[in-house]
Amino acid sequence: MKQRFAEFSKKKKIGIIIGAIVILLAIVYVGISLYFMGHFHLNTTINGIAADGSSVQKVEEAITQKVDDYTLTLETRDGDAETITGTDISLAPHFNGEIEQLLQEQSSGFAWIYRAFTQVSYECETVLEYENLDEMLQKMDFMNADRQKEAVDAYLSDYNAETGGYEIVPEEEGTVIDEDALQVAVEDAITNLDEDLNLADSGCYVEAEVTQDDPQLQSVLKQANQYASCKVEYDFDEAGTQTLDGSTIHKWIKIKGTNVSLKKKKIEAYVHQLATNQNTIWGTRKLKTTGGKTVTIKGGSYGWWVDEDAEYKTLLSNIEDGETVTREPEYKQRAASHGETDYGDTYVEIDLSAQQLWFYVDGELKVSSNLVSGNPSKANGTPVGSYALSYKEKDATLNGDNYSTPVTYWMPFNNNIGMHDATWRSSFGGSIYKTNGSHGCINLPVSTAKTIFQYIEKGDPVLLYADASYSTDTSPKVEETTDEEEEKVSKKAKNVTKLIKAIGTVTLKKESKIKKARSQYNALSSTEKKQVKNYSTLTAAEKKLKKLKKKKKDN
């Protein structure tokens, strides 16, 4: 019995102790909870100041102390630093119940245990007041206009001959202050009582509008380098090559800001010069005759003729696509070979003074013959010059003002002038042409015409020349001129030469100049015309003008 009573007493004491502990803990918990009803929870900051367990008064005192000692350091882009102290701007806390409001808004004091493990930060924007901040900022050295440097946009470099292209020159940072951004950044720093403010990191400078990473600038770089990377190697066979690459093309590239384009007039000028250098049509060429003498043959429609319009379009496409190509220029007309003897080794040689013809195929003489050419006494003299066979036709009929003549072998080379058989003639050669010549064609024996017809092809050259004893003038008699007359002829020819030279690049506006040059040239005598060395330029200009007018009409 006594033992049972002792055990009961022991259990009762333990229960009393446990109950007392629980009551004590409850009292402590309630007491702490009541404490945090008037104080901020643990792990609480206000504007960066620790407010753990602090009353409103303590928080206000802590903020006041921090404000009294406050200094803001402004770090500039060029490494300088300037400061603003609280005294400079009369910095003072103005609570106006904000701290009390924050305390009221925090969760119940009974949640202090939970809040002990949770971080809470408050920002109170109205906690500080200051004066004269604008005036203080204006006095800063970095605001001095003389010390400020404008930012420079990124841009494309000049053409680099070593690298064969362009590069982006990076933008340059400036030190011109964005005053609105500065005001916002400084006010924000003061509100948070930050001690340091980096002006560059805070966006307080006026930055370059175009940076090296700008998509448009990158696009311009790509396009400009594509143009400059173009390489066109013109192939002139045995005469060699002519290379066009970035060293020249870069002069035709126009870069303005973030725009890039090609100077198309420059490309046209290049093509025109290319044609001028390569064209042999209407030109002068030398021929070592069958008799061994070297003669100079002037004029005629045979020779290389660059198609300037087609070549311009092809070249422009090459440049725009940045292509590397080896090709020929675009030709309107081709010759047998390049160089002085562009007629090659397959050609017809006609000596109008000797009234003889020789036909060579691949350098081998196929046939030689006497002939009868045009009658100069009736203004039908066969003109000298270098021509290309237009075509050949079997069993043709030649028609004129007062004749219609069938021939078996018709081979025209200069409009309606050509070679053909002349069965009505019983003899050829000698001086027959002077009184009984043709209307301008080359009359040949049937066998000769047949042989030539068998081997000759369209485009093969026909070379006609005559020595001083032969004239293609329309007058039957060539009269000598006096020294005084020769001087007058020279002046007229020089004037026409100047008029042709003054045409320059052919445009629609040059029509009057071209017509004037043609009119003056047509007024010259045959002797005077021979002295105009740039006549081919006039004919080329007329053809170009005709195309331009047609193009304008079609559009």
Coordinates of C-alpha atoms in Angstrom, one line a residue:
M1 CA 0.0 0.0 0.0
K2 CA 2.8 2.4 0.9
Q3 CA 4.6 1.4 -2.2
R4 CA 1.6 2.3 -4.4
F5 CA 1.1 5.6 -2.7
A6 CA 4.8 6.5 -3.3
E7 CA 4.5 5.7 -7.0
F8 CA 1.4 7.9 -7.3
S9 CA 3.2 10.8 -5.5
K10 CA 6.1 10.5 -7.9
K11 CA 3.9 10.7 -11.0
K12 CA 2.0 13.6 -9.6
K13 CA 5.2 15.6 -9.0
I14 CA 6.4 14.9 -12.6
G15 CA 3.0 16.0 -14.0
I16 CA 3.2 19.2 -11.9
I17 CA 6.8 19.9 -13.2
I18 CA 5.8 19.4 -16.8
G19 CA 2.7 21.5 -16.4
A20 CA 4.8 24.2 -14.9
I21 CA 7.3 24.1 -17.8
V22 CA 4.5 24.3 -20.4
I23 CA 3.0 27.3 -18.6
L24 CA 6.4 28.9 -18.3
L25 CA 7.0 28.4 -22.1
A26 CA 3.6 29.8 -22.9
I27 CA 4.2 32.8 -20.7
V28 CA 7.6 33.3 -22.5
Y29 CA 6.1 32.8 -26.0
V30 CA 3.3 35.3 -25.2
G31 CA 5.7 37.7 -23.7
I32 CA 8.0 37.6 -26.7
S33 CA 4.9 37.9 -29.0
L34 CA 3.8 40.9 -27.1
Y35 CA 7.3 42.3 -27.5
F36 CA 7.3 41.9 -31.3
M37 CA 4.0 43.6 -31.5
G38 CA 5.9 46.8 -30.8
H39 CA 9.2 45.8 -32.4
F40 CA 10.3 44.6 -35.8
H41 CA 10.8 40.8 -36.3
L42 CA 14.2 39.2 -36.6
N43 CA 15.8 39.3 -40.1
T44 CA 14.2 42.6 -41.0
T45 CA 15.9 45.5 -42.8
I46 CA 14.6 48.9 -43.7
N47 CA 16.5 50.7 -46.4
G48 CA 19.5 48.5 -45.8
I49 CA 19.5 49.1 -42.0
A50 CA 19.1 46.1 -39.7
A51 CA 15.9 46.5 -37.7
D52 CA 15.9 43.1 -35.9
G53 CA 13.9 43.5 -32.7
S54 CA 14.1 47.3 -32.9
S55 CA 11.3 49.6 -32.0
V56 CA 10.2 52.4 -34.3
Q57 CA 12.3 54.8 -32.2
K58 CA 15.4 52.7 -32.5
V59 CA 15.0 52.3 -36.2
E60 CA 14.6 56.1 -36.6
E61 CA 17.7 56.7 -34.5
A62 CA 19.7 54.3 -36.6
I63 CA 18.6 55.9 -39.8
T64 CA 19.3 59.3 -38.4
Q65 CA 22.8 58.3 -37.4
K66 CA 23.5 56.8 -40.9
V67 CA 22.2 60.0 -42.5
D68 CA 24.4 62.2 -40.4
D69 CA 27.5 60.3 -41.6
Y70 CA 26.4 59.8 -45.2
T71 CA 28.7 60.4 -48.1
L72 CA 28.0 59.4 -51.8
T73 CA 31.0 58.9 -54.0
L74 CA 30.4 59.3 -57.8
E75 CA 32.9 57.4 -60.0
T76 CA 33.4 58.8 -63.5
R77 CA 34.2 56.9 -66.7
D78 CA 37.7 58.4 -66.9
G79 CA 38.6 57.2 -63.3
D80 CA 37.9 60.4 -61.3
A81 CA 35.7 60.5 -58.2
E82 CA 33.7 63.2 -56.6
T83 CA 31.6 63.2 -53.5
I84 CA 28.3 64.5 -52.1
T85 CA 27.8 64.6 -48.4
G86 CA 24.6 64.7 -46.5
T87 CA 25.6 68.2 -45.3
D88 CA 26.0 69.4 -48.9
I89 CA 22.4 68.7 -49.6
S90 CA 20.9 69.2 -46.1
L91 CA 20.1 65.5 -46.0
A92 CA 17.7 64.6 -43.1
P93 CA 15.3 61.8 -42.3
H94 CA 11.6 62.6 -42.4
F95 CA 9.7 59.7 -41.1
N96 CA 6.1 61.1 -41.1
G97 CA 4.8 57.8 -39.7
E98 CA 6.3 55.6 -42.4
I99 CA 8.2 53.4 -39.9
E100 CA 5.1 53.0 -37.7
Q101 CA 3.2 52.1 -40.8
L102 CA 5.7 49.3 -41.7
L103 CA 5.5 48.0 -38.1
Q104 CA 1.7 47.8 -38.3
E105 CA 1.9 46.0 -41.7
Q106 CA 4.2 43.3 -40.5
S107 CA 2.5 40.0 -39.6
S108 CA 1.2 39.3 -36.0
G109 CA 3.7 39.3 -33.2
F110 CA 2.8 35.7 -32.5
A111 CA 4.6 34.7 -35.8
W112 CA 8.0 35.7 -34.5
I113 CA 9.3 32.1 -34.5
Y114 CA 8.4 31.7 -38.2
R115 CA 9.9 35.1 -39.0
A116 CA 13.1 34.2 -37.3
F117 CA 13.9 32.0 -40.3
T118 CA 12.6 34.4 -43.0
Q119 CA 14.4 37.5 -44.4
V120 CA 12.2 40.6 -45.0
S121 CA 13.5 43.9 -46.5
Y122 CA 11.5 47.1 -46.6
E123 CA 12.2 50.1 -48.8
C124 CA 10.7 53.4 -47.6
E125 CA 11.0 56.0 -50.4
T126 CA 9.9 58.9 -48.3
V127 CA 12.3 58.3 -45.5
L128 CA 14.9 61.0 -46.5
E129 CA 14.6 64.6 -47.5
Y130 CA 17.3 66.8 -49.2
E131 CA 17.7 70.2 -50.9
N132 CA 19.8 71.8 -53.7
L133 CA 20.8 68.4 -55.3
D134 CA 20.5 69.9 -58.8
E135 CA 22.8 72.8 -57.9
M136 CA 25.3 70.4 -56.3
L137 CA 25.4 68.2 -59.4
Q138 CA 26.0 71.2 -61.7
K139 CA 29.1 72.1 -59.7
M140 CA 30.7 68.7 -60.3
D141 CA 33.8 68.7 -62.5
F142 CA 32.4 66.0 -64.8
M143 CA 29.6 68.4 -65.7
N144 CA 32.1 70.9 -67.2
A145 CA 31.4 71.0 -70.9
D146 CA 35.1 71.6 -71.6
R147 CA 35.9 68.2 -70.1
Q148 CA 33.2 66.3 -71.9
K149 CA 33.9 64.3 -75.0
E150 CA 31.2 63.3 -77.5
A151 CA 30.7 59.6 -78.1
V152 CA 31.7 58.4 -81.6
D153 CA 29.6 55.9 -83.5
A154 CA 31.1 52.7 -84.9
Y155 CA 31.8 52.9 -88.6
L156 CA 33.4 51.0 -91.5
S157 CA 37.1 51.5 -92.1
D158 CA 38.6 52.6 -95.4
Y159 CA 39.4 49.8 -97.7
N160 CA 42.4 47.8 -96.5
A161 CA 44.6 46.8 -99.4
E162 CA 46.5 44.2 -97.3
T163 CA 43.4 42.3 -96.2
G164 CA 41.4 43.2 -99.3
G165 CA 38.3 44.4 -97.5
Y166 CA 36.8 46.5 -94.8
E167 CA 36.6 46.3 -91.0
I168 CA 34.4 47.8 -88.3
V169 CA 36.0 50.6 -86.3
P170 CA 34.5 50.2 -82.8
E171 CA 32.5 53.0 -81.2
E172 CA 34.3 55.4 -78.9
E173 CA 32.8 56.0 -75.4
G174 CA 32.1 59.6 -74.5
T175 CA 31.9 61.5 -71.3
V176 CA 28.9 63.7 -72.1
I177 CA 26.4 63.4 -69.2
D178 CA 22.8 62.4 -69.7
E179 CA 21.5 64.8 -67.0
D180 CA 18.1 63.2 -66.7
A181 CA 19.7 59.7 -66.2
L182 CA 22.2 61.2 -63.7
Q183 CA 19.4 62.8 -61.6
V184 CA 17.5 59.6 -61.4
A185 CA 20.6 57.5 -60.5
V186 CA 21.8 59.9 -57.8
E187 CA 18.4 60.3 -56.2
D188 CA 18.0 56.5 -56.2
A189 CA 21.4 56.1 -54.5
I190 CA 20.6 58.7 -51.9
T191 CA 17.3 57.2 -51.1
N192 CA 19.0 53.8 -50.5
L193 CA 21.9 55.5 -48.7
D194 CA 24.3 53.8 -51.2
E195 CA 27.9 54.9 -50.7
D196 CA 29.1 54.4 -54.3
L197 CA 27.7 55.2 -57.7
N198 CA 29.4 54.3 -60.9
L199 CA 28.2 56.7 -63.6
A200 CA 29.0 54.4 -66.5
D201 CA 27.3 51.3 -64.9
S202 CA 24.3 53.4 -64.0
G203 CA 23.8 54.7 -67.6
C204 CA 24.6 58.3 -66.9
Y205 CA 26.5 58.9 -70.1
V206 CA 25.2 59.7 -73.6
E207 CA 26.4 56.6 -75.5
A208 CA 27.1 56.1 -79.2
E209 CA 24.0 55.4 -81.2
V210 CA 25.8 52.9 -83.5
T211 CA 27.9 50.2 -81.9
Q212 CA 30.1 47.6 -83.5
D213 CA 27.4 45.0 -82.9
D214 CA 24.7 47.0 -84.7
P215 CA 22.9 44.7 -87.1
Q216 CA 22.7 47.3 -89.8
L217 CA 26.4 48.0 -89.6
Q218 CA 27.2 44.3 -89.6
S219 CA 25.0 44.0 -92.8
V220 CA 26.9 46.9 -94.4
L221 CA 30.2 45.3 -93.6
K222 CA 29.1 42.0 -95.1
Q223 CA 27.8 43.8 -98.3
A224 CA 30.8 46.0 -98.8
N225 CA 33.2 43.0 -98.3
Q226 CA 31.2 41.0 -100.8
Y227 CA 31.5 43.7 -103.4
A228 CA 35.3 44.1 -102.7
S229 CA 35.8 40.4 -102.9
C230 CA 34.8 40.2 -106.5
K231 CA 37.5 39.3 -108.9
V232 CA 37.0 39.2 -112.7
E233 CA 39.8 38.0 -114.9
Y234 CA 39.2 39.0 -118.5
D235 CA 40.7 36.4 -120.8
F236 CA 42.0 37.7 -124.1
D237 CA 43.5 34.4 -125.3
E238 CA 47.0 34.9 -126.6
A239 CA 46.9 38.6 -125.7
G240 CA 46.9 37.7 -122.0
T241 CA 44.5 38.7 -119.2
Q242 CA 43.2 41.8 -117.5
T243 CA 42.3 41.5 -113.8
L244 CA 39.7 43.6 -112.0
D245 CA 39.5 43.1 -108.2
G246 CA 39.0 45.0 -104.9
S247 CA 41.9 47.3 -105.5
T248 CA 39.8 49.0 -108.2
I249 CA 36.2 48.0 -107.2
H250 CA 36.6 49.6 -103.7
K251 CA 36.7 53.0 -105.5
W252 CA 33.2 52.2 -106.8
I253 CA 31.7 51.4 -103.3
K254 CA 29.9 54.2 -101.6
I255 CA 29.5 53.9 -97.8
K256 CA 27.4 56.4 -95.9
G257 CA 26.5 55.6 -92.3
T258 CA 24.8 52.3 -92.4
N259 CA 24.1 52.4 -96.2
V260 CA 26.3 50.9 -98.9
S261 CA 25.8 51.2 -102.7
L262 CA 27.8 51.0 -105.9
K263 CA 28.8 54.0 -108.0
K264 CA 27.3 52.7 -111.2
K265 CA 28.6 55.6 -113.3
K266 CA 32.1 54.5 -112.4
I267 CA 31.4 50.9 -113.5
E268 CA 30.0 52.3 -116.8
A269 CA 33.2 54.3 -117.3
Y270 CA 35.3 51.2 -116.6
V271 CA 33.4 49.2 -119.2
H272 CA 33.7 52.0 -121.7
Q273 CA 37.4 52.2 -121.2
L274 CA 37.6 48.4 -121.5
A275 CA 35.8 48.6 -124.8
T276 CA 38.0 51.5 -126.0
N277 CA 41.1 49.4 -125.3
Q278 CA 39.8 46.2 -126.8
N279 CA 37.7 47.3 -129.7
T280 CA 39.4 46.9 -133.1
I281 CA 36.3 47.5 -135.2
W282 CA 36.6 50.5 -137.5
G283 CA 40.3 50.6 -136.6
T284 CA 43.5 50.4 -138.4
R285 CA 45.5 47.2 -138.9
K286 CA 48.6 46.2 -140.8
L287 CA 48.8 43.3 -143.3
K288 CA 51.9 41.7 -144.8
T289 CA 50.7 41.2 -148.3
T290 CA 51.2 38.2 -150.5
G291 CA 53.7 40.3 -152.4
G292 CA 55.8 40.9 -149.3
K293 CA 54.9 44.5 -148.7
T294 CA 53.3 45.6 -145.4
V295 CA 50.3 47.8 -145.9
T296 CA 48.1 49.7 -143.5
I297 CA 44.4 49.1 -143.9
K298 CA 42.1 51.8 -142.4
G299 CA 38.5 51.5 -141.4
G300 CA 35.9 48.8 -142.0
S301 CA 33.5 47.0 -139.8
Y302 CA 35.7 43.9 -139.0
G303 CA 37.2 43.5 -135.5
W304 CA 36.4 43.0 -131.9
W305 CA 33.4 45.0 -130.6
V306 CA 32.6 45.0 -126.9
D307 CA 28.8 45.1 -126.1
E308 CA 29.0 47.8 -123.4
D309 CA 25.4 47.4 -122.2
A310 CA 25.6 43.7 -121.9
E311 CA 29.1 43.9 -120.3
Y312 CA 27.9 46.5 -117.8
K313 CA 25.0 44.2 -116.7
T314 CA 27.2 41.2 -116.4
L315 CA 30.0 43.0 -114.5
L316 CA 27.5 44.6 -112.1
S317 CA 26.1 41.2 -111.4
N318 CA 29.6 39.8 -110.7
I319 CA 30.3 42.6 -108.2
E320 CA 27.0 42.4 -106.4
D321 CA 27.4 38.6 -106.0
G322 CA 31.1 38.9 -105.0
E323 CA 32.0 36.4 -107.7
T324 CA 35.4 35.2 -108.7
V325 CA 35.3 34.4 -112.5
T326 CA 37.5 34.1 -115.5
R327 CA 35.6 35.1 -118.6
E328 CA 35.6 37.1 -121.9
P329 CA 34.0 40.5 -122.1
E330 CA 30.5 40.5 -123.6
Y331 CA 31.0 41.0 -127.4
K332 CA 28.7 42.3 -130.1
Q333 CA 31.2 41.1 -132.6
R334 CA 34.3 38.9 -132.5
A335 CA 37.4 38.7 -134.5
A336 CA 39.6 35.7 -135.2
S337 CA 42.3 36.6 -132.6
H338 CA 43.5 39.3 -130.3
G339 CA 46.5 41.5 -131.1
E340 CA 47.6 43.5 -134.1
T341 CA 46.7 40.7 -136.6
D342 CA 43.2 40.1 -135.2
Y343 CA 42.2 38.7 -138.6
G344 CA 44.0 35.5 -137.9
D345 CA 45.3 33.2 -140.7
T346 CA 42.0 32.6 -142.5
Y347 CA 41.1 35.6 -144.6
V348 CA 40.6 37.1 -148.1
E349 CA 43.2 39.5 -149.2
I350 CA 42.2 41.9 -152.0
D351 CA 44.6 44.3 -153.7
L352 CA 42.3 46.8 -155.5
S353 CA 45.2 48.6 -157.2
A354 CA 46.5 45.3 -158.6
Q355 CA 43.0 43.9 -159.1
Q356 CA 44.0 40.6 -157.5
L357 CA 42.7 38.4 -154.7
W358 CA 44.2 35.7 -152.5
F359 CA 42.2 33.4 -150.1
Y360 CA 44.1 31.8 -147.2
V361 CA 42.6 29.1 -144.9
D362 CA 44.6 28.3 -141.8
G363 CA 47.6 30.0 -143.4
E364 CA 47.4 28.0 -146.5
L365 CA 46.7 29.7 -149.9
K366 CA 43.6 28.1 -151.3
V367 CA 43.1 30.2 -154.4
S368 CA 44.4 33.3 -156.1
S369 CA 42.8 35.2 -158.9
N370 CA 42.4 38.4 -160.9
L371 CA 39.2 40.3 -160.3
V372 CA 37.2 43.3 -161.3
S373 CA 36.1 45.8 -158.6
G374 CA 33.9 48.9 -158.6
N375 CA 34.0 51.5 -161.2
P376 CA 35.4 54.8 -159.7
S377 CA 34.5 56.8 -162.8
K378 CA 30.8 56.3 -161.9
A379 CA 31.3 56.8 -158.2
N380 CA 31.1 53.1 -157.5
G381 CA 34.6 52.5 -156.4
T382 CA 35.0 49.6 -154.0
P383 CA 36.0 51.0 -150.5
V384 CA 39.1 49.8 -148.8
G385 CA 38.9 48.5 -145.2
S386 CA 38.6 45.4 -143.1
Y387 CA 35.3 43.6 -143.2
A388 CA 33.7 40.4 -141.9
L389 CA 31.7 38.1 -144.2
S390 CA 28.0 38.8 -143.5
Y391 CA 26.8 35.4 -144.8
K392 CA 27.0 33.3 -147.9
E393 CA 24.2 32.3 -150.3
K394 CA 23.9 30.0 -153.2
D395 CA 22.0 31.0 -156.3
A396 CA 21.1 34.6 -155.3
T397 CA 19.8 37.5 -157.4
L398 CA 21.5 40.9 -157.0
N399 CA 19.2 43.8 -157.5
G400 CA 20.0 47.5 -158.0
D401 CA 18.4 50.6 -159.4
N402 CA 18.8 49.5 -163.0
Y403 CA 19.8 45.9 -162.8
S404 CA 18.8 42.4 -161.6
T405 CA 21.6 39.9 -161.9
P406 CA 21.6 36.2 -160.9
V407 CA 24.8 34.7 -159.4
T408 CA 25.7 31.3 -158.2
Y409 CA 28.0 32.2 -155.3
W410 CA 27.0 35.4 -153.3
M411 CA 29.3 36.4 -150.4
P412 CA 28.5 39.9 -149.1
F413 CA 30.9 41.6 -146.6
N414 CA 30.1 45.4 -146.6
N415 CA 26.3 45.9 -146.7
N416 CA 25.4 45.2 -150.4
I417 CA 29.0 44.9 -151.5
G418 CA 30.3 41.4 -151.8
M419 CA 32.2 38.8 -153.8
H420 CA 30.5 36.8 -156.4
D421 CA 30.9 35.0 -159.7
A422 CA 30.6 37.1 -162.9
T423 CA 29.8 34.7 -165.8
W424 CA 29.2 37.7 -168.1
R425 CA 32.8 38.7 -168.0
S426 CA 35.4 37.1 -170.3
S427 CA 38.4 38.6 -168.6
F428 CA 39.5 39.9 -165.2
G429 CA 42.2 42.1 -163.8
G430 CA 44.2 44.9 -165.3
S431 CA 42.4 48.3 -165.6
I432 CA 39.0 47.0 -166.6
Y433 CA 37.5 48.4 -163.4
K434 CA 38.4 52.0 -164.4
T435 CA 35.9 52.1 -167.3
N436 CA 33.9 48.9 -167.0
G437 CA 33.9 48.1 -163.3
S438 CA 31.1 46.8 -161.2
H439 CA 28.6 48.7 -159.0
G440 CA 31.1 48.1 -156.1
C441 CA 31.2 44.3 -155.8
I442 CA 34.2 42.1 -156.4
N443 CA 33.6 40.2 -159.6
L444 CA 35.4 36.8 -159.8
P445 CA 35.7 33.9 -162.2
V446 CA 33.3 31.1 -161.4
S447 CA 36.0 28.6 -160.3
T448 CA 37.5 31.2 -157.9
A449 CA 34.1 32.1 -156.4
K450 CA 33.3 28.4 -156.0
T451 CA 36.5 27.6 -154.1
I452 CA 36.1 30.6 -151.8
F453 CA 32.4 29.7 -151.2
Q454 CA 33.3 26.2 -150.3
Y455 CA 35.7 27.2 -147.4
I456 CA 34.7 30.7 -146.2
E457 CA 32.5 31.1 -143.2
K458 CA 30.4 33.9 -141.7
G459 CA 32.6 36.3 -139.8
D460 CA 35.8 35.5 -141.8
P461 CA 37.7 38.7 -142.6
V462 CA 37.9 40.3 -146.0
L463 CA 40.9 42.7 -146.2
L464 CA 40.9 45.3 -149.0
Y465 CA 43.7 47.8 -149.7
A466 CA 45.1 49.9 -152.6
D467 CA 48.3 51.8 -153.2
A468 CA 48.5 55.5 -153.9
S469 CA 47.6 55.1 -157.5
Y470 CA 44.1 53.8 -156.6
S471 CA 41.3 56.0 -155.2
T472 CA 37.9 55.1 -154.0
D473 CA 36.8 58.8 -154.3
T474 CA 33.6 59.2 -156.3
S475 CA 35.2 61.7 -158.7
P476 CA 36.9 60.1 -161.7
K477 CA 40.0 62.1 -161.3
V478 CA 42.1 62.8 -158.3
E479 CA 43.5 66.3 -158.3
E480 CA 46.5 67.3 -156.3
T481 CA 45.9 70.0 -153.6
T482 CA 48.2 73.0 -153.0
D483 CA 49.9 73.5 -149.6
E484 CA 47.3 76.2 -148.8
E485 CA 44.4 73.8 -149.5
E486 CA 46.1 71.1 -147.5
E487 CA 46.3 73.4 -144.5
K488 CA 42.6 74.2 -144.8
V489 CA 41.7 70.5 -145.0
S490 CA 43.8 69.8 -141.8
K491 CA 41.9 72.6 -139.9
K492 CA 38.5 71.2 -140.8
A493 CA 39.5 67.7 -139.9
K494 CA 40.9 68.8 -136.6
N495 CA 37.6 70.6 -135.8
V496 CA 35.6 67.5 -136.5
T497 CA 38.1 65.4 -134.4
K498 CA 37.5 67.9 -131.5
L499 CA 33.7 67.7 -131.8
I500 CA 33.8 63.9 -131.7
K501 CA 36.2 63.9 -128.7
A502 CA 33.8 66.3 -126.9
I503 CA 31.0 63.8 -127.0
G504 CA 32.5 61.9 -124.0
T505 CA 30.1 59.4 -122.2
V506 CA 27.0 58.9 -124.4
T507 CA 23.7 60.0 -122.8
L508 CA 20.4 61.3 -124.2
K509 CA 21.6 64.8 -123.5
K510 CA 24.5 64.4 -125.9
E511 CA 22.3 64.0 -129.0
S512 CA 22.9 67.5 -130.2
K513 CA 26.7 67.1 -129.9
I514 CA 26.5 63.8 -131.8
K515 CA 24.4 65.2 -134.6
K516 CA 26.7 68.2 -134.9
A517 CA 29.7 66.0 -135.2
R518 CA 28.0 63.9 -137.8
S519 CA 26.9 66.9 -139.8
Q520 CA 30.4 68.4 -139.8
Y521 CA 32.0 65.0 -140.7
N522 CA 29.6 64.5 -143.7
A523 CA 30.5 67.9 -145.0
L524 CA 34.2 66.9 -145.3
S525 CA 35.8 65.7 -148.5
S526 CA 37.1 62.1 -148.7
T527 CA 40.6 63.4 -148.1
E528 CA 39.5 65.3 -145.1
K529 CA 37.6 62.3 -143.7
K530 CA 40.7 60.2 -143.8
Q531 CA 42.3 62.7 -141.4
V532 CA 39.6 62.2 -138.7
K533 CA 41.2 59.4 -136.7
N534 CA 38.5 59.0 -134.1
Y535 CA 35.6 58.4 -136.6
S536 CA 34.9 55.0 -135.0
T537 CA 34.1 56.8 -131.8
L538 CA 31.4 58.8 -133.6
T539 CA 29.8 55.7 -135.1
A540 CA 29.9 54.0 -131.7
A541 CA 28.3 57.0 -130.1
E542 CA 25.5 57.0 -132.6
K543 CA 24.7 53.4 -132.0
K544 CA 24.7 53.9 -128.2
L545 CA 22.4 56.9 -128.6
K546 CA 20.0 54.9 -130.7
K547 CA 19.8 52.2 -128.0
L548 CA 19.3 54.8 -125.3
K549 CA 16.4 56.4 -127.2
K550 CA 14.8 53.0 -127.9
K551 CA 15.2 52.0 -124.2
K552 CA 13.5 55.3 -123.1
K553 CA 10.7 54.8 -125.6
D554 CA 10.1 51.2 -124.4
N555 CA 9.9 52.3 -120.8

